[in-house]
C-alpha cells in the first residue's frame, strides 16, 4: 500500500500534468488565422452558367478586413 505522502505526490503530479496539457491544448486552439494576400483580376458574368463555363475553380469567400 502507498503511504499518504506518496499519494499526495502522485496526485500533485497528475494534477500538474492535467493543467499543463490543458494549457497546451488551449494555446493550440487560439492560434490566429494567418492572412493570405492574393493578386487577382475581377471579371463579371451576367449568368452563373457563363461563370461555370469559363472557370476551372469557383471559390465563394469574403474578406476579413477592409480592402482597397
PDB file as gemmi writes it, atoms N, CA and C in Angstrom:
CRYST1    1.000    1.000    1.000  90.00  90.00  90.00 P 1                      
ATOM      1  N   UNK A   1       0.827  -1.184   0.000  1.00  0.00           N  
ATOM      2  CA  UNK A   1       0.000   0.000   0.000  1.00  0.00           C  
ATOM      3  C   UNK A   1       0.872   1.248   0.000  1.00  0.00           C  
ATOM      4  N   UNK A   2       0.357   2.262  -0.623  1.00  0.00           N  
ATOM      5  CA  UNK A   2       1.077   3.530  -0.648  1.00  0.00           C  
ATOM      6  C   UNK A   2       0.774   4.314   0.610  1.00  0.00           C  
ATOM      7  N   UNK A   3       1.792   4.982   1.104  1.00  0.00           N  
ATOM      8  CA  UNK A   3       1.546   5.826   2.277  1.00  0.00           C  
ATOM      9  C   UNK A   3       0.958   7.172   1.824  1.00  0.00           C  
ATOM     10  N   UNK A   4       0.570   7.987   2.764  1.00  0.00           N  
ATOM     11  CA  UNK A   4      -0.114   9.246   2.481  1.00  0.00           C  
ATOM     12  C   UNK A   4       0.770  10.207   1.689  1.00  0.00           C  
ATOM     13  N   UNK A   5       2.044  10.237   1.979  1.00  0.00           N  
ATOM     14  CA  UNK A   5       2.967  11.130   1.267  1.00  0.00           C  
ATOM     15  C   UNK A   5       3.062  10.746  -0.204  1.00  0.00           C  
ATOM     16  N   UNK A   6       3.147   9.475  -0.494  1.00  0.00           N  
ATOM     17  CA  UNK A   6       3.230   9.010  -1.881  1.00  0.00           C  
ATOM     18  C   UNK A   6       1.943   9.336  -2.638  1.00  0.00           C  
ATOM     19  N   UNK A   7       0.805   9.188  -1.988  1.00  0.00           N  
ATOM     20  CA  UNK A   7      -0.469   9.508  -2.616  1.00  0.00           C  
ATOM     21  C   UNK A   7      -0.544  10.996  -2.961  1.00  0.00           C  
ATOM     22  N   UNK A   8      -0.074  11.833  -2.059  1.00  0.00           N  
ATOM     23  CA  UNK A   8      -0.089  13.278  -2.305  1.00  0.00           C  
ATOM     24  C   UNK A   8       0.826  13.647  -3.470  1.00  0.00           C  
ATOM     25  N   UNK A   9       1.996  13.026  -3.521  1.00  0.00           N  
ATOM     26  CA  UNK A   9       2.943  13.311  -4.601  1.00  0.00           C  
ATOM     27  C   UNK A   9       2.355  12.876  -5.943  1.00  0.00           C  
ATOM     28  N   UNK A  10       1.767  11.695  -5.993  1.00  0.00           N  
ATOM     29  CA  UNK A  10       1.170  11.196  -7.233  1.00  0.00           C  
ATOM     30  C   UNK A  10       0.007  12.092  -7.653  1.00  0.00           C  
ATOM     31  N   UNK A  11      -0.826  12.494  -6.704  1.00  0.00           N  
ATOM     32  CA  UNK A  11      -1.946  13.373  -7.006  1.00  0.00           C  
ATOM     33  C   UNK A  11      -1.458  14.718  -7.532  1.00  0.00           C  
ATOM     34  N   UNK A  12      -0.439  15.275  -6.912  1.00  0.00           N  
ATOM     35  CA  UNK A  12       0.127  16.546  -7.362  1.00  0.00           C  
ATOM     36  C   UNK A  12       0.684  16.428  -8.776  1.00  0.00           C  
ATOM     37  N   UNK A  13       1.378  15.350  -9.067  1.00  0.00           N  
ATOM     38  CA  UNK A  13       1.940  15.142 -10.400  1.00  0.00           C  
ATOM     39  C   UNK A  13       0.827  15.025 -11.440  1.00  0.00           C  
ATOM     40  N   UNK A  14      -0.222  14.267 -11.126  1.00  0.00           N  
ATOM     41  CA  UNK A  14      -1.329  14.086 -12.070  1.00  0.00           C  
ATOM     42  C   UNK A  14      -2.043  15.414 -12.321  1.00  0.00           C  
ATOM     43  N   UNK A  15      -2.313  16.167 -11.268  1.00  0.00           N  
ATOM     44  CA  UNK A  15      -2.983  17.462 -11.426  1.00  0.00           C  
ATOM     45  C   UNK A  15      -2.110  18.417 -12.237  1.00  0.00           C  
ATOM     46  N   UNK A  16      -0.826  18.446 -11.976  1.00  0.00           N  
ATOM     47  CA  UNK A  16       0.100  19.297 -12.718  1.00  0.00           C  
ATOM     48  C   UNK A  16       0.116  18.921 -14.197  1.00  0.00           C  
ATOM     49  N   UNK A  17       0.147  17.640 -14.502  1.00  0.00           N  
ATOM     50  CA  UNK A  17       0.129  17.199 -15.898  1.00  0.00           C  
ATOM     51  C   UNK A  17      -1.176  17.579 -16.593  1.00  0.00           C  
ATOM     52  N   UNK A  18      -2.289  17.436 -15.904  1.00  0.00           N  
ATOM     53  CA  UNK A  18      -3.579  17.803 -16.494  1.00  0.00           C  
ATOM     54  C   UNK A  18      -3.621  19.294 -16.797  1.00  0.00           C  
ATOM     55  N   UNK A  19      -3.155  20.112 -15.874  1.00  0.00           N  
ATOM     56  CA  UNK A  19      -3.134  21.564 -16.095  1.00  0.00           C  
ATOM     57  C   UNK A  19      -2.211  21.909 -17.253  1.00  0.00           C  
ATOM     58  N   UNK A  20      -1.042  21.320 -17.296  1.00  0.00           N  
ATOM     59  CA  UNK A  20      -0.076  21.594 -18.358  1.00  0.00           C  
ATOM     60  C   UNK A  20      -0.638  21.186 -19.723  1.00  0.00           C  
ATOM     61  N   UNK A  21      -1.218  20.008 -19.817  1.00  0.00           N  
ATOM     62  CA  UNK A  21      -1.779  19.550 -21.088  1.00  0.00           C  
ATOM     63  C   UNK A  21      -2.979  20.401 -21.509  1.00  0.00           C  
ATOM     64  N   UNK A  22      -3.777  20.846 -20.554  1.00  0.00           N  
ATOM     65  CA  UNK A  22      -4.905  21.723 -20.861  1.00  0.00           C  
ATOM     66  C   UNK A  22      -4.427  23.057 -21.417  1.00  0.00           C  
ATOM     67  N   UNK A  23      -3.391  23.614 -20.823  1.00  0.00           N  
ATOM     68  CA  UNK A  23      -2.838  24.881 -21.324  1.00  0.00           C  
ATOM     69  C   UNK A  23      -2.282  24.721 -22.734  1.00  0.00           C  
ATOM     70  N   UNK A  24      -1.608  23.622 -23.002  1.00  0.00           N  
ATOM     71  CA  UNK A  24      -1.094  23.383 -24.352  1.00  0.00           C  
ATOM     72  C   UNK A  24      -2.229  23.284 -25.360  1.00  0.00           C  
ATOM     73  N   UNK A  25      -3.296  22.600 -24.990  1.00  0.00           N  
ATOM     74  CA  UNK A  25      -4.446  22.463 -25.870  1.00  0.00           C  
ATOM     75  C   UNK A  25      -5.085  23.819 -26.147  1.00  0.00           C  
ATOM     76  N   UNK A  26      -5.258  24.624 -25.110  1.00  0.00           N  
ATOM     77  CA  UNK A  26      -5.859  25.950 -25.281  1.00  0.00           C  
ATOM     78  C   UNK A  26      -4.968  26.836 -26.155  1.00  0.00           C  
ATOM     79  N   UNK A  27      -3.670  26.772 -25.982  1.00  0.00           N  
ATOM     80  CA  UNK A  27      -2.757  27.596 -26.773  1.00  0.00           C  
ATOM     81  C   UNK A  27      -2.805  27.198 -28.246  1.00  0.00           C  
ATOM     82  N   UNK A  28      -2.998  25.927 -28.539  1.00  0.00           N  
ATOM     83  CA  UNK A  28      -3.064  25.488 -29.925  1.00  0.00           C  
ATOM     84  C   UNK A  28      -4.399  25.845 -30.573  1.00  0.00           C  
ATOM     85  N   UNK A  29      -5.456  25.927 -29.787  1.00  0.00           N  
ATOM     86  CA  UNK A  29      -6.772  26.245 -30.340  1.00  0.00           C  
ATOM     87  C   UNK A  29      -6.886  27.723 -30.677  1.00  0.00           C  
ATOM     88  N   UNK A  30      -6.281  28.593 -29.888  1.00  0.00           N  
ATOM     89  CA  UNK A  30      -6.468  30.035 -30.044  1.00  0.00           C  
ATOM     90  C   UNK A  30      -5.394  30.654 -30.948  1.00  0.00           C  
ATOM     91  N   UNK A  31      -4.875  29.925 -31.890  1.00  0.00           N  
ATOM     92  CA  UNK A  31      -3.916  30.500 -32.827  1.00  0.00           C  
ATOM     93  C   UNK A  31      -4.665  31.387 -33.817  1.00  0.00           C  
ATOM     94  N   UNK A  32      -4.105  32.551 -34.119  1.00  0.00           N  
ATOM     95  CA  UNK A  32      -4.779  33.410 -35.095  1.00  0.00           C  
ATOM     96  C   UNK A  32      -4.703  32.798 -36.500  1.00  0.00           C  
ATOM     97  N   UNK A  33      -5.707  33.107 -37.288  1.00  0.00           N  
ATOM     98  CA  UNK A  33      -5.721  32.618 -38.666  1.00  0.00           C  
ATOM     99  C   UNK A  33      -4.743  33.462 -39.473  1.00  0.00           C  
ATOM    100  N   UNK A  34      -3.805  32.827 -40.171  1.00  0.00           N  
ATOM    101  CA  UNK A  34      -2.836  33.612 -40.940  1.00  0.00           C  
ATOM    102  C   UNK A  34      -3.507  34.298 -42.125  1.00  0.00           C  
ATOM    103  N   UNK A  35      -3.049  35.495 -42.420  1.00  0.00           N  
ATOM    104  CA  UNK A  35      -3.584  36.232 -43.556  1.00  0.00           C  
ATOM    105  C   UNK A  35      -2.952  35.755 -44.847  1.00  0.00           C  
ATOM    106  N   UNK A  36      -3.725  35.814 -45.913  1.00  0.00           N  
ATOM    107  CA  UNK A  36      -3.244  35.419 -47.232  1.00  0.00           C  
ATOM    108  C   UNK A  36      -3.484  36.574 -48.172  1.00  0.00           C  
ATOM    109  N   UNK A  37      -2.466  36.943 -48.922  1.00  0.00           N  
ATOM    110  CA  UNK A  37      -2.613  38.016 -49.887  1.00  0.00           C  
ATOM    111  C   UNK A  37      -2.521  37.412 -51.281  1.00  0.00           C  
ATOM    112  N   UNK A  38      -3.546  37.668 -52.064  1.00  0.00           N  
ATOM    113  CA  UNK A  38      -3.618  37.101 -53.406  1.00  0.00           C  
ATOM    114  C   UNK A  38      -3.899  38.224 -54.393  1.00  0.00           C  
ATOM    115  N   UNK A  39      -3.124  38.270 -55.451  1.00  0.00           N  
ATOM    116  CA  UNK A  39      -3.402  39.211 -56.525  1.00  0.00           C  
ATOM    117  C   UNK A  39      -4.377  38.543 -57.491  1.00  0.00           C  
ATOM    118  N   UNK A  40      -5.394  39.293 -57.889  1.00  0.00           N  
ATOM    119  CA  UNK A  40      -6.408  38.697 -58.762  1.00  0.00           C  
ATOM    120  C   UNK A  40      -7.030  39.765 -59.646  1.00  0.00           C  
ATOM    121  N   UNK A  41      -7.636  39.307 -60.696  1.00  0.00           N  
ATOM    122  CA  UNK A  41      -8.406  40.167 -61.587  1.00  0.00           C  
ATOM    123  C   UNK A  41      -9.889  39.911 -61.337  1.00  0.00           C  
ATOM    124  N   UNK A  42     -10.688  40.937 -61.505  1.00  0.00           N  
ATOM    125  CA  UNK A  42     -12.118  40.792 -61.306  1.00  0.00           C  
ATOM    126  C   UNK A  42     -12.808  40.766 -62.658  1.00  0.00           C  
ATOM    127  N   UNK A  43     -13.519  39.704 -62.922  1.00  0.00           N  
ATOM    128  CA  UNK A  43     -14.264  39.548 -64.161  1.00  0.00           C  
ATOM    129  C   UNK A  43     -15.716  39.284 -63.774  1.00  0.00           C  
ATOM    130  N   UNK A  44     -16.632  39.977 -64.411  1.00  0.00           N  
ATOM    131  CA  UNK A  44     -18.043  39.784 -64.085  1.00  0.00           C  
ATOM    132  C   UNK A  44     -18.739  39.014 -65.203  1.00  0.00           C  
ATOM    133  N   UNK A  45     -19.723  38.225 -64.811  1.00  0.00           N  
ATOM    134  CA  UNK A  45     -20.533  37.454 -65.752  1.00  0.00           C  
ATOM    135  C   UNK A  45     -21.992  37.786 -65.497  1.00  0.00           C  
ATOM    136  N   UNK A  46     -22.806  37.696 -66.543  1.00  0.00           N  
ATOM    137  CA  UNK A  46     -24.229  38.009 -66.410  1.00  0.00           C  
ATOM    138  C   UNK A  46     -25.007  36.848 -65.807  1.00  0.00           C  
ATOM    139  N   UNK A  47     -24.576  35.632 -66.081  1.00  0.00           N  
ATOM    140  CA  UNK A  47     -25.291  34.470 -65.545  1.00  0.00           C  
ATOM    141  C   UNK A  47     -24.313  33.519 -64.883  1.00  0.00           C  
ATOM    142  N   UNK A  48     -24.824  32.696 -64.001  1.00  0.00           N  
ATOM    143  CA  UNK A  48     -23.962  31.709 -63.345  1.00  0.00           C  
ATOM    144  C   UNK A  48     -23.502  30.628 -64.323  1.00  0.00           C  
ATOM    145  N   UNK A  49     -24.265  30.388 -65.370  1.00  0.00           N  
ATOM    146  CA  UNK A  49     -23.859  29.401 -66.380  1.00  0.00           C  
ATOM    147  C   UNK A  49     -22.616  29.869 -67.135  1.00  0.00           C  
ATOM    148  N   UNK A  50     -22.551  31.170 -67.469  1.00  0.00           N  
ATOM    149  CA  UNK A  50     -21.366  31.723 -68.122  1.00  0.00           C  
ATOM    150  C   UNK A  50     -20.145  31.582 -67.215  1.00  0.00           C  
ATOM    151  N   UNK A  51     -20.320  31.885 -65.935  1.00  0.00           N  
ATOM    152  CA  UNK A  51     -19.230  31.750 -64.970  1.00  0.00           C  
ATOM    153  C   UNK A  51     -18.779  30.304 -64.877  1.00  0.00           C  
ATOM    154  N   UNK A  52     -19.709  29.391 -64.774  1.00  0.00           N  
ATOM    155  CA  UNK A  52     -19.389  27.975 -64.658  1.00  0.00           C  
ATOM    156  C   UNK A  52     -18.640  27.477 -65.893  1.00  0.00           C  
ATOM    157  N   UNK A  53     -19.012  27.955 -67.074  1.00  0.00           N  
ATOM    158  CA  UNK A  53     -18.351  27.526 -68.305  1.00  0.00           C  
ATOM    159  C   UNK A  53     -16.928  28.083 -68.411  1.00  0.00           C  
ATOM    160  N   UNK A  54     -16.689  29.276 -67.860  1.00  0.00           N  
ATOM    161  CA  UNK A  54     -15.389  29.921 -68.012  1.00  0.00           C  
ATOM    162  C   UNK A  54     -14.385  29.565 -66.909  1.00  0.00           C  
ATOM    163  N   UNK A  55     -14.852  29.047 -65.779  1.00  0.00           N  
ATOM    164  CA  UNK A  55     -13.978  28.874 -64.618  1.00  0.00           C  
ATOM    165  C   UNK A  55     -13.545  27.426 -64.436  1.00  0.00           C  
ATOM    166  N   UNK A  56     -12.282  27.273 -64.012  1.00  0.00           N  
ATOM    167  CA  UNK A  56     -11.788  25.957 -63.601  1.00  0.00           C  
ATOM    168  C   UNK A  56     -12.157  25.687 -62.149  1.00  0.00           C  
ATOM    169  N   UNK A  57     -12.195  26.749 -61.352  1.00  0.00           N  
ATOM    170  CA  UNK A  57     -12.471  26.630 -59.928  1.00  0.00           C  
ATOM    171  C   UNK A  57     -13.263  27.853 -59.485  1.00  0.00           C  
ATOM    172  N   UNK A  58     -14.320  27.633 -58.724  1.00  0.00           N  
ATOM    173  CA  UNK A  58     -15.129  28.734 -58.198  1.00  0.00           C  
ATOM    174  C   UNK A  58     -15.022  28.712 -56.679  1.00  0.00           C  
ATOM    175  N   UNK A  59     -14.580  29.836 -56.114  1.00  0.00           N  
ATOM    176  CA  UNK A  59     -14.431  29.957 -54.664  1.00  0.00           C  
ATOM    177  C   UNK A  59     -15.382  31.042 -54.179  1.00  0.00           C  
ATOM    178  N   UNK A  60     -16.177  30.704 -53.186  1.00  0.00           N  
ATOM    179  CA  UNK A  60     -17.054  31.686 -52.563  1.00  0.00           C  
ATOM    180  C   UNK A  60     -16.400  32.090 -51.253  1.00  0.00           C  
ATOM    181  N   UNK A  61     -16.022  33.369 -51.129  1.00  0.00           N  
ATOM    182  CA  UNK A  61     -15.283  33.823 -49.945  1.00  0.00           C  
ATOM    183  C   UNK A  61     -15.684  35.253 -49.619  1.00  0.00           C  
ATOM    184  N   UNK A  62     -15.284  35.682 -48.431  1.00  0.00           N  
ATOM    185  CA  UNK A  62     -15.483  37.080 -48.052  1.00  0.00           C  
ATOM    186  C   UNK A  62     -14.244  37.545 -47.285  1.00  0.00           C  
ATOM    187  N   UNK A  63     -13.872  38.809 -47.449  1.00  0.00           N  
ATOM    188  CA  UNK A  63     -12.674  39.311 -46.773  1.00  0.00           C  
ATOM    189  C   UNK A  63     -12.916  39.476 -45.270  1.00  0.00           C  
ATOM    190  N   UNK A  64     -11.850  39.323 -44.498  1.00  0.00           N  
ATOM    191  CA  UNK A  64     -11.952  39.528 -43.059  1.00  0.00           C  
ATOM    192  C   UNK A  64     -11.637  40.962 -42.684  1.00  0.00           C  
ATOM    193  N   UNK A  65     -11.001  41.698 -43.568  1.00  0.00           N  
ATOM    194  CA  UNK A  65     -10.664  43.102 -43.330  1.00  0.00           C  
ATOM    195  C   UNK A  65     -11.080  43.913 -44.545  1.00  0.00           C  
ATOM    196  N   UNK A  66     -11.161  45.239 -44.379  1.00  0.00           N  
ATOM    197  CA  UNK A  66     -11.451  46.125 -45.496  1.00  0.00           C  
ATOM    198  C   UNK A  66     -10.309  46.073 -46.496  1.00  0.00           C  
ATOM    199  N   UNK A  67     -10.646  46.170 -47.763  1.00  0.00           N  
ATOM    200  CA  UNK A  67      -9.607  46.199 -48.797  1.00  0.00           C  
ATOM    201  C   UNK A  67      -9.864  47.385 -49.692  1.00  0.00           C  
ATOM    202  N   UNK A  68      -8.850  47.774 -50.435  1.00  0.00           N  
ATOM    203  CA  UNK A  68      -8.920  48.977 -51.254  1.00  0.00           C  
ATOM    204  C   UNK A  68      -8.878  48.633 -52.711  1.00  0.00           C  
TER     205      UNK A  68                                                      
END                                                                             
